[in-house]
JSON list of C-alpha atoms and ligand atoms in Angstrom, two decimals:
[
{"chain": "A", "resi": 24, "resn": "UNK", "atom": "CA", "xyz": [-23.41, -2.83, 8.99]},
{"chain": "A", "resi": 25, "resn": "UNK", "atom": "CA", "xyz": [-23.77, -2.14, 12.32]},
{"chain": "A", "resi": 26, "resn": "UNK", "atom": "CA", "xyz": [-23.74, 1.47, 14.22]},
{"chain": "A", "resi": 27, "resn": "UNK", "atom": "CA", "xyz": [-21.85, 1.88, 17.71]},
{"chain": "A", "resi": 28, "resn": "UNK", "atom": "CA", "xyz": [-23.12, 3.92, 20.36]},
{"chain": "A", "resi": 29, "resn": "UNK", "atom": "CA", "xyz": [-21.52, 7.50, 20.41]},
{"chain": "A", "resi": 30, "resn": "UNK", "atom": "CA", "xyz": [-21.17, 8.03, 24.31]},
{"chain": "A", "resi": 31, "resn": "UNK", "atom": "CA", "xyz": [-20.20, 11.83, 25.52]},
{"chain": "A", "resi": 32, "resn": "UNK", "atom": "CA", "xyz": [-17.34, 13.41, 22.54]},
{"chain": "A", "resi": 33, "resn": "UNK", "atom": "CA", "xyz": [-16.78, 9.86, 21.32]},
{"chain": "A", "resi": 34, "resn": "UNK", "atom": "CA", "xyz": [-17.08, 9.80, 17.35]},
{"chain": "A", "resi": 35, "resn": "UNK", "atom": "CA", "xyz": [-19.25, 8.15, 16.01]},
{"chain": "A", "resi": 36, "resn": "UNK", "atom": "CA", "xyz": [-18.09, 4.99, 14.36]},
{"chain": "A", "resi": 37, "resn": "UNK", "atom": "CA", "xyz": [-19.78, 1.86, 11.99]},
{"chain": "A", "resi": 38, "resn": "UNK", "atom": "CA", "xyz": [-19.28, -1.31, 11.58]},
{"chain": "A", "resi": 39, "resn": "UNK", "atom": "CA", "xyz": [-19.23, -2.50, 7.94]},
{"chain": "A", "resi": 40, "resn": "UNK", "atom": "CA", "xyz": [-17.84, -5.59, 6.34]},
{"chain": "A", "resi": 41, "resn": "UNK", "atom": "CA", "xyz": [-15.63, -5.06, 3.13]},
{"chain": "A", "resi": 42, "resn": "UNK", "atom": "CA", "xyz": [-14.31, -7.52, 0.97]},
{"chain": "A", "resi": 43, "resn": "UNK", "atom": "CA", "xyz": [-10.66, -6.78, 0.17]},
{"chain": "A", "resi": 44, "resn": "UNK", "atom": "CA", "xyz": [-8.37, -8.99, -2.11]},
{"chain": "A", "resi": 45, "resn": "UNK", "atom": "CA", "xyz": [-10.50, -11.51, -2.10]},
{"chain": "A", "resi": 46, "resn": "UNK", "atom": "CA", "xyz": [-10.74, -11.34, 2.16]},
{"chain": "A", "resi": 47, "resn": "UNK", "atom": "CA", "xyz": [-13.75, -10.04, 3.99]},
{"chain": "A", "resi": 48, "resn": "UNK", "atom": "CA", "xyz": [-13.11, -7.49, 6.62]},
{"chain": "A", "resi": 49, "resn": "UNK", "atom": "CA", "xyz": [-15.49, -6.32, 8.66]},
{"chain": "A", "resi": 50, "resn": "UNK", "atom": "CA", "xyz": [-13.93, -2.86, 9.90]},
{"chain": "A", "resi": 51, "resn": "UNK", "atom": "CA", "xyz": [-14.91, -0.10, 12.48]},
{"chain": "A", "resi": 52, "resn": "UNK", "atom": "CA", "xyz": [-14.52, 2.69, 11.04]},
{"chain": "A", "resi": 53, "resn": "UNK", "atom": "CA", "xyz": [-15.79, 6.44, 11.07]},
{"chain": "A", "resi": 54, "resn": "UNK", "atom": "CA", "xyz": [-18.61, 7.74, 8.82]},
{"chain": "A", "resi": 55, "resn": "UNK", "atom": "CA", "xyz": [-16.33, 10.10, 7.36]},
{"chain": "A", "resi": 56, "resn": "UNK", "atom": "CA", "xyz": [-13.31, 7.35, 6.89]},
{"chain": "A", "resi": 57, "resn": "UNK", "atom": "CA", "xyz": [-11.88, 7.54, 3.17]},
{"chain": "A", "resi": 58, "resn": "UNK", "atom": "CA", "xyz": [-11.26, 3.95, 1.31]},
{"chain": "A", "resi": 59, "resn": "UNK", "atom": "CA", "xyz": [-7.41, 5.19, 0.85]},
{"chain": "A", "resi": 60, "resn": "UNK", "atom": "CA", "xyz": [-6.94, 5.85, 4.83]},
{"chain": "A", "resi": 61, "resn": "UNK", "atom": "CA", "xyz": [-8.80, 2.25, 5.61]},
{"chain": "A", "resi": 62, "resn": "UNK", "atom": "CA", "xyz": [-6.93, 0.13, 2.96]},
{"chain": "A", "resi": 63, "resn": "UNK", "atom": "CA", "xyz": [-3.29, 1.87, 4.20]},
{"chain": "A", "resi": 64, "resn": "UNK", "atom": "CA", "xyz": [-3.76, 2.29, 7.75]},
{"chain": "A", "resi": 65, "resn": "UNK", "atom": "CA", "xyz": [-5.84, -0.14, 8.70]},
{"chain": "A", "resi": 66, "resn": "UNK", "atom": "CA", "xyz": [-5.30, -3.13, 6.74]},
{"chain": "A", "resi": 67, "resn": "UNK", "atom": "CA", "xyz": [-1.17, -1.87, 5.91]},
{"chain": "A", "resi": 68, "resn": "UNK", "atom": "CA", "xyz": [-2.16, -2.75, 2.08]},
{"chain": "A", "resi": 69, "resn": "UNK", "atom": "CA", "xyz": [0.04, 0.63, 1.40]},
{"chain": "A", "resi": 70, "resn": "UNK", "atom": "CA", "xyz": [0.43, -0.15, -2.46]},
{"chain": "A", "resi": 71, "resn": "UNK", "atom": "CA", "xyz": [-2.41, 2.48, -2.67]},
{"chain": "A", "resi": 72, "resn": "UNK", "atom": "CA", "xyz": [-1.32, 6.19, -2.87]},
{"chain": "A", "resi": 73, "resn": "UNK", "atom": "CA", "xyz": [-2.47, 9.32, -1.72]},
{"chain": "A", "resi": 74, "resn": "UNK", "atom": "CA", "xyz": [-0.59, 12.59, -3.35]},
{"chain": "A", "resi": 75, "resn": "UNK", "atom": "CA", "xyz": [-3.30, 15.18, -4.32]},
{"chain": "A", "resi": 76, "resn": "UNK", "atom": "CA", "xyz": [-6.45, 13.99, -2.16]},
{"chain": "A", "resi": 77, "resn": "UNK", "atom": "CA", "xyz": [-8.45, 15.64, -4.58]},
{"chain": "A", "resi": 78, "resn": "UNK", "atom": "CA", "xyz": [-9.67, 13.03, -7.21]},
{"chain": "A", "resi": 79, "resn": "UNK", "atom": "CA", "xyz": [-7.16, 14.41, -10.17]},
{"chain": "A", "resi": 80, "resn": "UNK", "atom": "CA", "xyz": [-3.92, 12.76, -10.15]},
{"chain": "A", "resi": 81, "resn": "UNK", "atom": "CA", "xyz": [-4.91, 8.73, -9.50]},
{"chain": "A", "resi": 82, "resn": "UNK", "atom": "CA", "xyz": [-2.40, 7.89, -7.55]},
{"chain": "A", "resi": 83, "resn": "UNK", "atom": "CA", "xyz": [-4.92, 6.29, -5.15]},
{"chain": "A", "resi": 84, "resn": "UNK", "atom": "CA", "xyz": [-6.59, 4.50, -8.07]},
{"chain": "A", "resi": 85, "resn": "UNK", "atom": "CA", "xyz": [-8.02, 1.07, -6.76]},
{"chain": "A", "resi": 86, "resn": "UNK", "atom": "CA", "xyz": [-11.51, -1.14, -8.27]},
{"chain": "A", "resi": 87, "resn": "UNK", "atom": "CA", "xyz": [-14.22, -1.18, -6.31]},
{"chain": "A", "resi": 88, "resn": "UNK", "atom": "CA", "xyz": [-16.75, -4.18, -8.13]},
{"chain": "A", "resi": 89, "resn": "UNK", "atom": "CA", "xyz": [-14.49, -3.90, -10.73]},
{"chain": "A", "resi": 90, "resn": "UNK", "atom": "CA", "xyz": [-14.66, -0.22, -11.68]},
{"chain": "A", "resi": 91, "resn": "UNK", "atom": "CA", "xyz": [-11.59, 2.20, -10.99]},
{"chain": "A", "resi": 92, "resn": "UNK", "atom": "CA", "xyz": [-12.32, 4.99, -8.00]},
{"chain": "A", "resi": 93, "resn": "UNK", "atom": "CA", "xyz": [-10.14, 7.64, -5.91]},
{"chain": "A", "resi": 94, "resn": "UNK", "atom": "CA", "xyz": [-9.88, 6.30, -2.87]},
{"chain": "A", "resi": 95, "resn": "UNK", "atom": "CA", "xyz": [-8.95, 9.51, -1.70]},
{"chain": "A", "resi": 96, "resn": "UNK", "atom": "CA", "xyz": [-13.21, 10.69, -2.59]},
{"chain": "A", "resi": 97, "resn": "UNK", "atom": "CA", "xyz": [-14.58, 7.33, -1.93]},
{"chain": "A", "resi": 98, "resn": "UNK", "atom": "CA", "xyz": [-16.22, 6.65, 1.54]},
{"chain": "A", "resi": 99, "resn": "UNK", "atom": "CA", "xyz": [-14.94, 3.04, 3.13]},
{"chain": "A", "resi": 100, "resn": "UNK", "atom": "CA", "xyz": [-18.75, 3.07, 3.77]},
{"chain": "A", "resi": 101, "resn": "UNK", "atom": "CA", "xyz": [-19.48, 3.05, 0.46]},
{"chain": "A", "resi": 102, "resn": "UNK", "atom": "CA", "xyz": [-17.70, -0.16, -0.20]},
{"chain": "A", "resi": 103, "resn": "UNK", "atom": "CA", "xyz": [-19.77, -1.82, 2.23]},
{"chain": "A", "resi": 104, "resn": "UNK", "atom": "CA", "xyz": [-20.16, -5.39, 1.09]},
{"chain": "A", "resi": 105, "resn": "UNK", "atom": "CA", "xyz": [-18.27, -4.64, -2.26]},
{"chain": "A", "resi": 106, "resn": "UNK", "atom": "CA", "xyz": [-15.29, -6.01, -3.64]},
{"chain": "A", "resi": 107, "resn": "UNK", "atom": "CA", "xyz": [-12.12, -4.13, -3.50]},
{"chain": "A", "resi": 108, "resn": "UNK", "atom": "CA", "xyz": [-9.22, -4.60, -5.40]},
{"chain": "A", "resi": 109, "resn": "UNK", "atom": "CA", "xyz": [-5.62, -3.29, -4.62]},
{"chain": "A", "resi": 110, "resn": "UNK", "atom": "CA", "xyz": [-2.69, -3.44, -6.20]},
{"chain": "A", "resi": 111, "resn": "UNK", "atom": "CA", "xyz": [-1.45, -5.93, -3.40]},
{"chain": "A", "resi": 112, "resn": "UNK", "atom": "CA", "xyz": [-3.99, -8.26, -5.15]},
{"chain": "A", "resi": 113, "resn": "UNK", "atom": "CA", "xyz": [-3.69, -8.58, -8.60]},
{"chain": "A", "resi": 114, "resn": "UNK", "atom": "CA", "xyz": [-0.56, -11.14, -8.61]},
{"chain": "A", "resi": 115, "resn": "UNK", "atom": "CA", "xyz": [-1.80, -14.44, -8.25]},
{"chain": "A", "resi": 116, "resn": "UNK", "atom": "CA", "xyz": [1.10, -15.52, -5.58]},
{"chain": "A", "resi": 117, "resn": "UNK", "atom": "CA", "xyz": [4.29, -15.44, -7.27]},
{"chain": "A", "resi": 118, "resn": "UNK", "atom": "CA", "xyz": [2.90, -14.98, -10.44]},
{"chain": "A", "resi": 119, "resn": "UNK", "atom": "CA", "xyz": [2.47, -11.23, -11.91]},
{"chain": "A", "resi": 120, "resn": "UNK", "atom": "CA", "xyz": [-1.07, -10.51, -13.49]},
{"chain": "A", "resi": 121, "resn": "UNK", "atom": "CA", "xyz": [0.12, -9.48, -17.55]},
{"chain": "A", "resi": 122, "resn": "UNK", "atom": "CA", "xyz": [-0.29, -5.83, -16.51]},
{"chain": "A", "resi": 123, "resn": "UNK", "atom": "CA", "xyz": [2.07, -6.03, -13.80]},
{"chain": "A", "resi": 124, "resn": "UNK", "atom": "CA", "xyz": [4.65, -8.11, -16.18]},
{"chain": "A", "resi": 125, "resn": "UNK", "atom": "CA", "xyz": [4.36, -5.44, -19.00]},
{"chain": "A", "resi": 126, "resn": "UNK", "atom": "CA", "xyz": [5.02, -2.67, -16.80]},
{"chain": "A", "resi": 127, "resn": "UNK", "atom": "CA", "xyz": [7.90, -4.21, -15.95]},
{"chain": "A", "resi": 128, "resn": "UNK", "atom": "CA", "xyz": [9.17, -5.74, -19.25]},
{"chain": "A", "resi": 129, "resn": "UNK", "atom": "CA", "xyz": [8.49, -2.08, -20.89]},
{"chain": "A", "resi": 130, "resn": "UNK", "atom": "CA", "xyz": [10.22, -0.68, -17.73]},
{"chain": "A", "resi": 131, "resn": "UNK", "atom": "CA", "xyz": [7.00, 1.83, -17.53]},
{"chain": "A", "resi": 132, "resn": "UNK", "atom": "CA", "xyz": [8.22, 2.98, -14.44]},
{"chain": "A", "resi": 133, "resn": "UNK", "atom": "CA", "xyz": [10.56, 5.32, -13.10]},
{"chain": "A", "resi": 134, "resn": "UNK", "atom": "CA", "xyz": [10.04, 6.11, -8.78]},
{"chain": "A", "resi": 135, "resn": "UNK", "atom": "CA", "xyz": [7.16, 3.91, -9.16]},
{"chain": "A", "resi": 136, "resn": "UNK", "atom": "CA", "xyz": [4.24, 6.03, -7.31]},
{"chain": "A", "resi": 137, "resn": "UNK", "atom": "CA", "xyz": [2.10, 6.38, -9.87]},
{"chain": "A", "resi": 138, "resn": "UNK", "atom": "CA", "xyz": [2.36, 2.75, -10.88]},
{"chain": "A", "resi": 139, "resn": "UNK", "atom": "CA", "xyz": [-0.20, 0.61, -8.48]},
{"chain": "A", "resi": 140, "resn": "UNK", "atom": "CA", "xyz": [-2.91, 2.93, -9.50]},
{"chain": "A", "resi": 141, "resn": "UNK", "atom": "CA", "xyz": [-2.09, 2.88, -13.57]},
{"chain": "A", "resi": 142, "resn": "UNK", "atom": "CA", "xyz": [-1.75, -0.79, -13.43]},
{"chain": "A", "resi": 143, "resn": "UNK", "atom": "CA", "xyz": [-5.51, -0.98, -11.70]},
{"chain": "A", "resi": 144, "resn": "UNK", "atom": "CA", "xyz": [-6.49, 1.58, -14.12]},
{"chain": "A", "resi": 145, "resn": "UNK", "atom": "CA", "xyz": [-5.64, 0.02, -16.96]},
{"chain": "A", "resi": 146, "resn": "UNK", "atom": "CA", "xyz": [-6.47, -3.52, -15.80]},
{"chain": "A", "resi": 147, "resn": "UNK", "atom": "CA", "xyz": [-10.09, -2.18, -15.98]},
{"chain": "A", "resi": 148, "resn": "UNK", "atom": "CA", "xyz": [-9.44, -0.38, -19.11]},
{"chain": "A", "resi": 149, "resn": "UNK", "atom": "CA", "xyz": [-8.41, -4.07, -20.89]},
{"chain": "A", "resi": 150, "resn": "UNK", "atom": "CA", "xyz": [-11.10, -5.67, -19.14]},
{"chain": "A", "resi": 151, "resn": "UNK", "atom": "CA", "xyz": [-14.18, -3.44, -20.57]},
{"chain": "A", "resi": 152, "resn": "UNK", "atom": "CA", "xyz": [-11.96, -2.91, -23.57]},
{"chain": "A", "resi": 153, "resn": "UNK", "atom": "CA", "xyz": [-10.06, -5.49, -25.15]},
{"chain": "A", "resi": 154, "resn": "UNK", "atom": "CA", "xyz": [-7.54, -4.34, -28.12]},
{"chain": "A", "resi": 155, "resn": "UNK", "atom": "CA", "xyz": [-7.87, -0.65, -27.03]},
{"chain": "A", "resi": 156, "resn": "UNK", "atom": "CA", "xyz": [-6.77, 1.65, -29.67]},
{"chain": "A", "resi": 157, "resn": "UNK", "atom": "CA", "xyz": [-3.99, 4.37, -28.47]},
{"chain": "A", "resi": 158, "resn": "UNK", "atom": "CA", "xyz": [-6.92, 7.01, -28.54]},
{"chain": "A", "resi": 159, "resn": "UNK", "atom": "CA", "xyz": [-8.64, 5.05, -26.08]},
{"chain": "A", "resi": 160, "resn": "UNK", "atom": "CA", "xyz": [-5.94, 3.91, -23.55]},
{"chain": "A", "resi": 161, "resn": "UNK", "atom": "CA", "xyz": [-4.91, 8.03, -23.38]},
{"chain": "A", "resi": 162, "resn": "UNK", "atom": "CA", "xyz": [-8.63, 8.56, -22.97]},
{"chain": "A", "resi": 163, "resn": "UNK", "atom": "CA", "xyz": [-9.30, 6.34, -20.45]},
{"chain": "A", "resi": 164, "resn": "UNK", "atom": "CA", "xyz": [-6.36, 6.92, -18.87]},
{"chain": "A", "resi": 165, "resn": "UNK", "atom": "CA", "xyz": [-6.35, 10.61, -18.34]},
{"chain": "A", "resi": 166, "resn": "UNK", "atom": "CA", "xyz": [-7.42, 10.52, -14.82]},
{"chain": "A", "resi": 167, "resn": "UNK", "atom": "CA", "xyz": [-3.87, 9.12, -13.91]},
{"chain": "A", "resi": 168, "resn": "UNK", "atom": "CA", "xyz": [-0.70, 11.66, -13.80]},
{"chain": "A", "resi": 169, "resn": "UNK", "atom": "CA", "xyz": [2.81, 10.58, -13.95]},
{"chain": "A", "resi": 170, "resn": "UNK", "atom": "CA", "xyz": [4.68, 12.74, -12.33]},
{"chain": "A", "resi": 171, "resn": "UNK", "atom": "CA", "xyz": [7.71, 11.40, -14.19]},
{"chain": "A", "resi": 172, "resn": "UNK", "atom": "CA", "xyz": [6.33, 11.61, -16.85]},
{"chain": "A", "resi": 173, "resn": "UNK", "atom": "CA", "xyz": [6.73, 8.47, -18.89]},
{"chain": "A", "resi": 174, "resn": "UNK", "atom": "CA", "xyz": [3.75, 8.28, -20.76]},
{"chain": "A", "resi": 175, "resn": "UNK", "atom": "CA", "xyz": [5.56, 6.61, -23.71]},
{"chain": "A", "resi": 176, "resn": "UNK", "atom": "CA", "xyz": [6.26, 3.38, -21.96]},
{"chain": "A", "resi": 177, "resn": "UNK", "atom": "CA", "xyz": [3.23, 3.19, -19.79]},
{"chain": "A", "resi": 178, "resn": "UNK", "atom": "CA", "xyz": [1.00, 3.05, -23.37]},
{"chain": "A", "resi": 179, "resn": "UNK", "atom": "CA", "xyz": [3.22, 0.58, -24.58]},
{"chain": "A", "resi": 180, "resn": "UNK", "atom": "CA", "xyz": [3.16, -1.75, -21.76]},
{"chain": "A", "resi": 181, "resn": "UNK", "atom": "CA", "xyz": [-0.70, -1.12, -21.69]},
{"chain": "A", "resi": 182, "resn": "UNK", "atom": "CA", "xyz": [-0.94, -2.64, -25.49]},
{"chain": "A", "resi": 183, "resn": "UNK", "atom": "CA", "xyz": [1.16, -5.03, -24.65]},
{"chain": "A", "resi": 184, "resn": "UNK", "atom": "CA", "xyz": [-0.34, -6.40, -22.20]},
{"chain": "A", "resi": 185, "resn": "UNK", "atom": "CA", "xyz": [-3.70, -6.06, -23.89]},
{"chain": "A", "resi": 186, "resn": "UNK", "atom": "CA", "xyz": [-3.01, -8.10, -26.78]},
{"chain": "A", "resi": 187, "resn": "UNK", "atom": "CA", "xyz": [-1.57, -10.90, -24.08]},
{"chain": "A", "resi": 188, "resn": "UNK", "atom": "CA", "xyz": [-4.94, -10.60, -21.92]},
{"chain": "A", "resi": 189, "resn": "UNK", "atom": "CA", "xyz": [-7.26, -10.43, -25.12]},
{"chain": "A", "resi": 190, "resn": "UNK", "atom": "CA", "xyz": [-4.56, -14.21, -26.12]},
{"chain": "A", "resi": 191, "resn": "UNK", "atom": "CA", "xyz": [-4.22, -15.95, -22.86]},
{"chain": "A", "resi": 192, "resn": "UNK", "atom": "CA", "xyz": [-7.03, -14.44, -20.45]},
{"chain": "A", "resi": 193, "resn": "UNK", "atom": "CA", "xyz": [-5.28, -12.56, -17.14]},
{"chain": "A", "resi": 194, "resn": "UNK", "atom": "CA", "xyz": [-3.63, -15.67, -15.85]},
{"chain": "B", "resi": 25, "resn": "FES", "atom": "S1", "xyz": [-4.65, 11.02, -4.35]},
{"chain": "B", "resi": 25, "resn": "FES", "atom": "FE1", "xyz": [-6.56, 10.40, -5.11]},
{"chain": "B", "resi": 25, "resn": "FES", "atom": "S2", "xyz": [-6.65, 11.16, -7.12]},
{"chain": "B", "resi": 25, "resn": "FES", "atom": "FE2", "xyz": [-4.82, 11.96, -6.31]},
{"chain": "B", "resi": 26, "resn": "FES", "atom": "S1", "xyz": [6.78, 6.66, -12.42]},
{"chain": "B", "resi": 26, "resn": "FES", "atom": "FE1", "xyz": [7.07, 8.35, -11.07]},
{"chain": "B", "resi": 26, "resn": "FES", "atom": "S2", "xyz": [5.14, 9.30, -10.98]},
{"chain": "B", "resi": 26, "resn": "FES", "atom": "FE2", "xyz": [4.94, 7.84, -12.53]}
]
């Protein structure tokens, strides 16, 4: 990280390097900057949400080293040499990561804007969790609203694709 010189009513602003996708970035940003304003308007990875900007609805959901965080609360300083994952980089090129394909195949979507951070969500859920029971996958989940309310199909693609992650690994 490196700190620019704040001359007269210029803000202050940081350098910091950010691995994203799989890509490092090293980004000038502000000290105040949140992750989901970086990711979207910076690097145009727009797959990532903002609707309630206060940490309750997870529509902003993305991993940072693996864990799911509001980007809308989380500091792009704070992922300072950390990995990020978005939504734009769980496929594997043309090929869907299981939670993606069971969202799909379950049709666990209905305008979709809830979707890129439930698929992170539960991607991490599966991950520290293999075989989650029902109890845990709605406790887990309960940080991330659907405003359309299809809870029923979102829990079914999440088993679903949990038993094909816990079978065949992610890819
Ligand atoms: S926009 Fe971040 S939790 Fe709602
Ligand atoms: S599918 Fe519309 S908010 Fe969840």
């Amino acid at each position: 990280m490196t700190v620019a010189a704040a001359g007269g009513n210029a803000r202050p602003t940081m350098d910091v390097a950010v691995t994203v996708n799989g890509r490092r970035h090293v980004l000038r940003i502000e000290p105040c900057d949140l992750l989901v304003d970086t990711l979207r308007d910076q690097l145009g990875l727009t797959g990532t949400k903002r609707s309630c900007d206060v940490q309750v609805c997870g529509a902003c959901t993305v991993l940072v080293g693996g864990a799911p965080v509001s980007a809308c609360t989380y500091l792009t300083y704070e992922a300072r040499d950390k990995e990020v994952l978005t939504i734009e980089g769980l496929a594997q090129g043309d090929a869907l990561h299981p939670m993606q394909q069971a969202f799909i195949d379950h049709a666990a979507l209905q305008c979709g804007f809830c979707t890129p951070g439930m698929i992170l969500a539960a991607t991490a859920l599966v991950r520290e969790h293999p075989r989650p029971s029902v109890a845990a996958i709605k406790h887990y989940m309960r940080g991330n609203i659907c405003r359309c309310t299809g809870y029923k199909k979102i829990l079914e693609a999440i088993q679903a694709a949990a038993e094909v992650i816990a079978r065949d690994g992610e890819r």
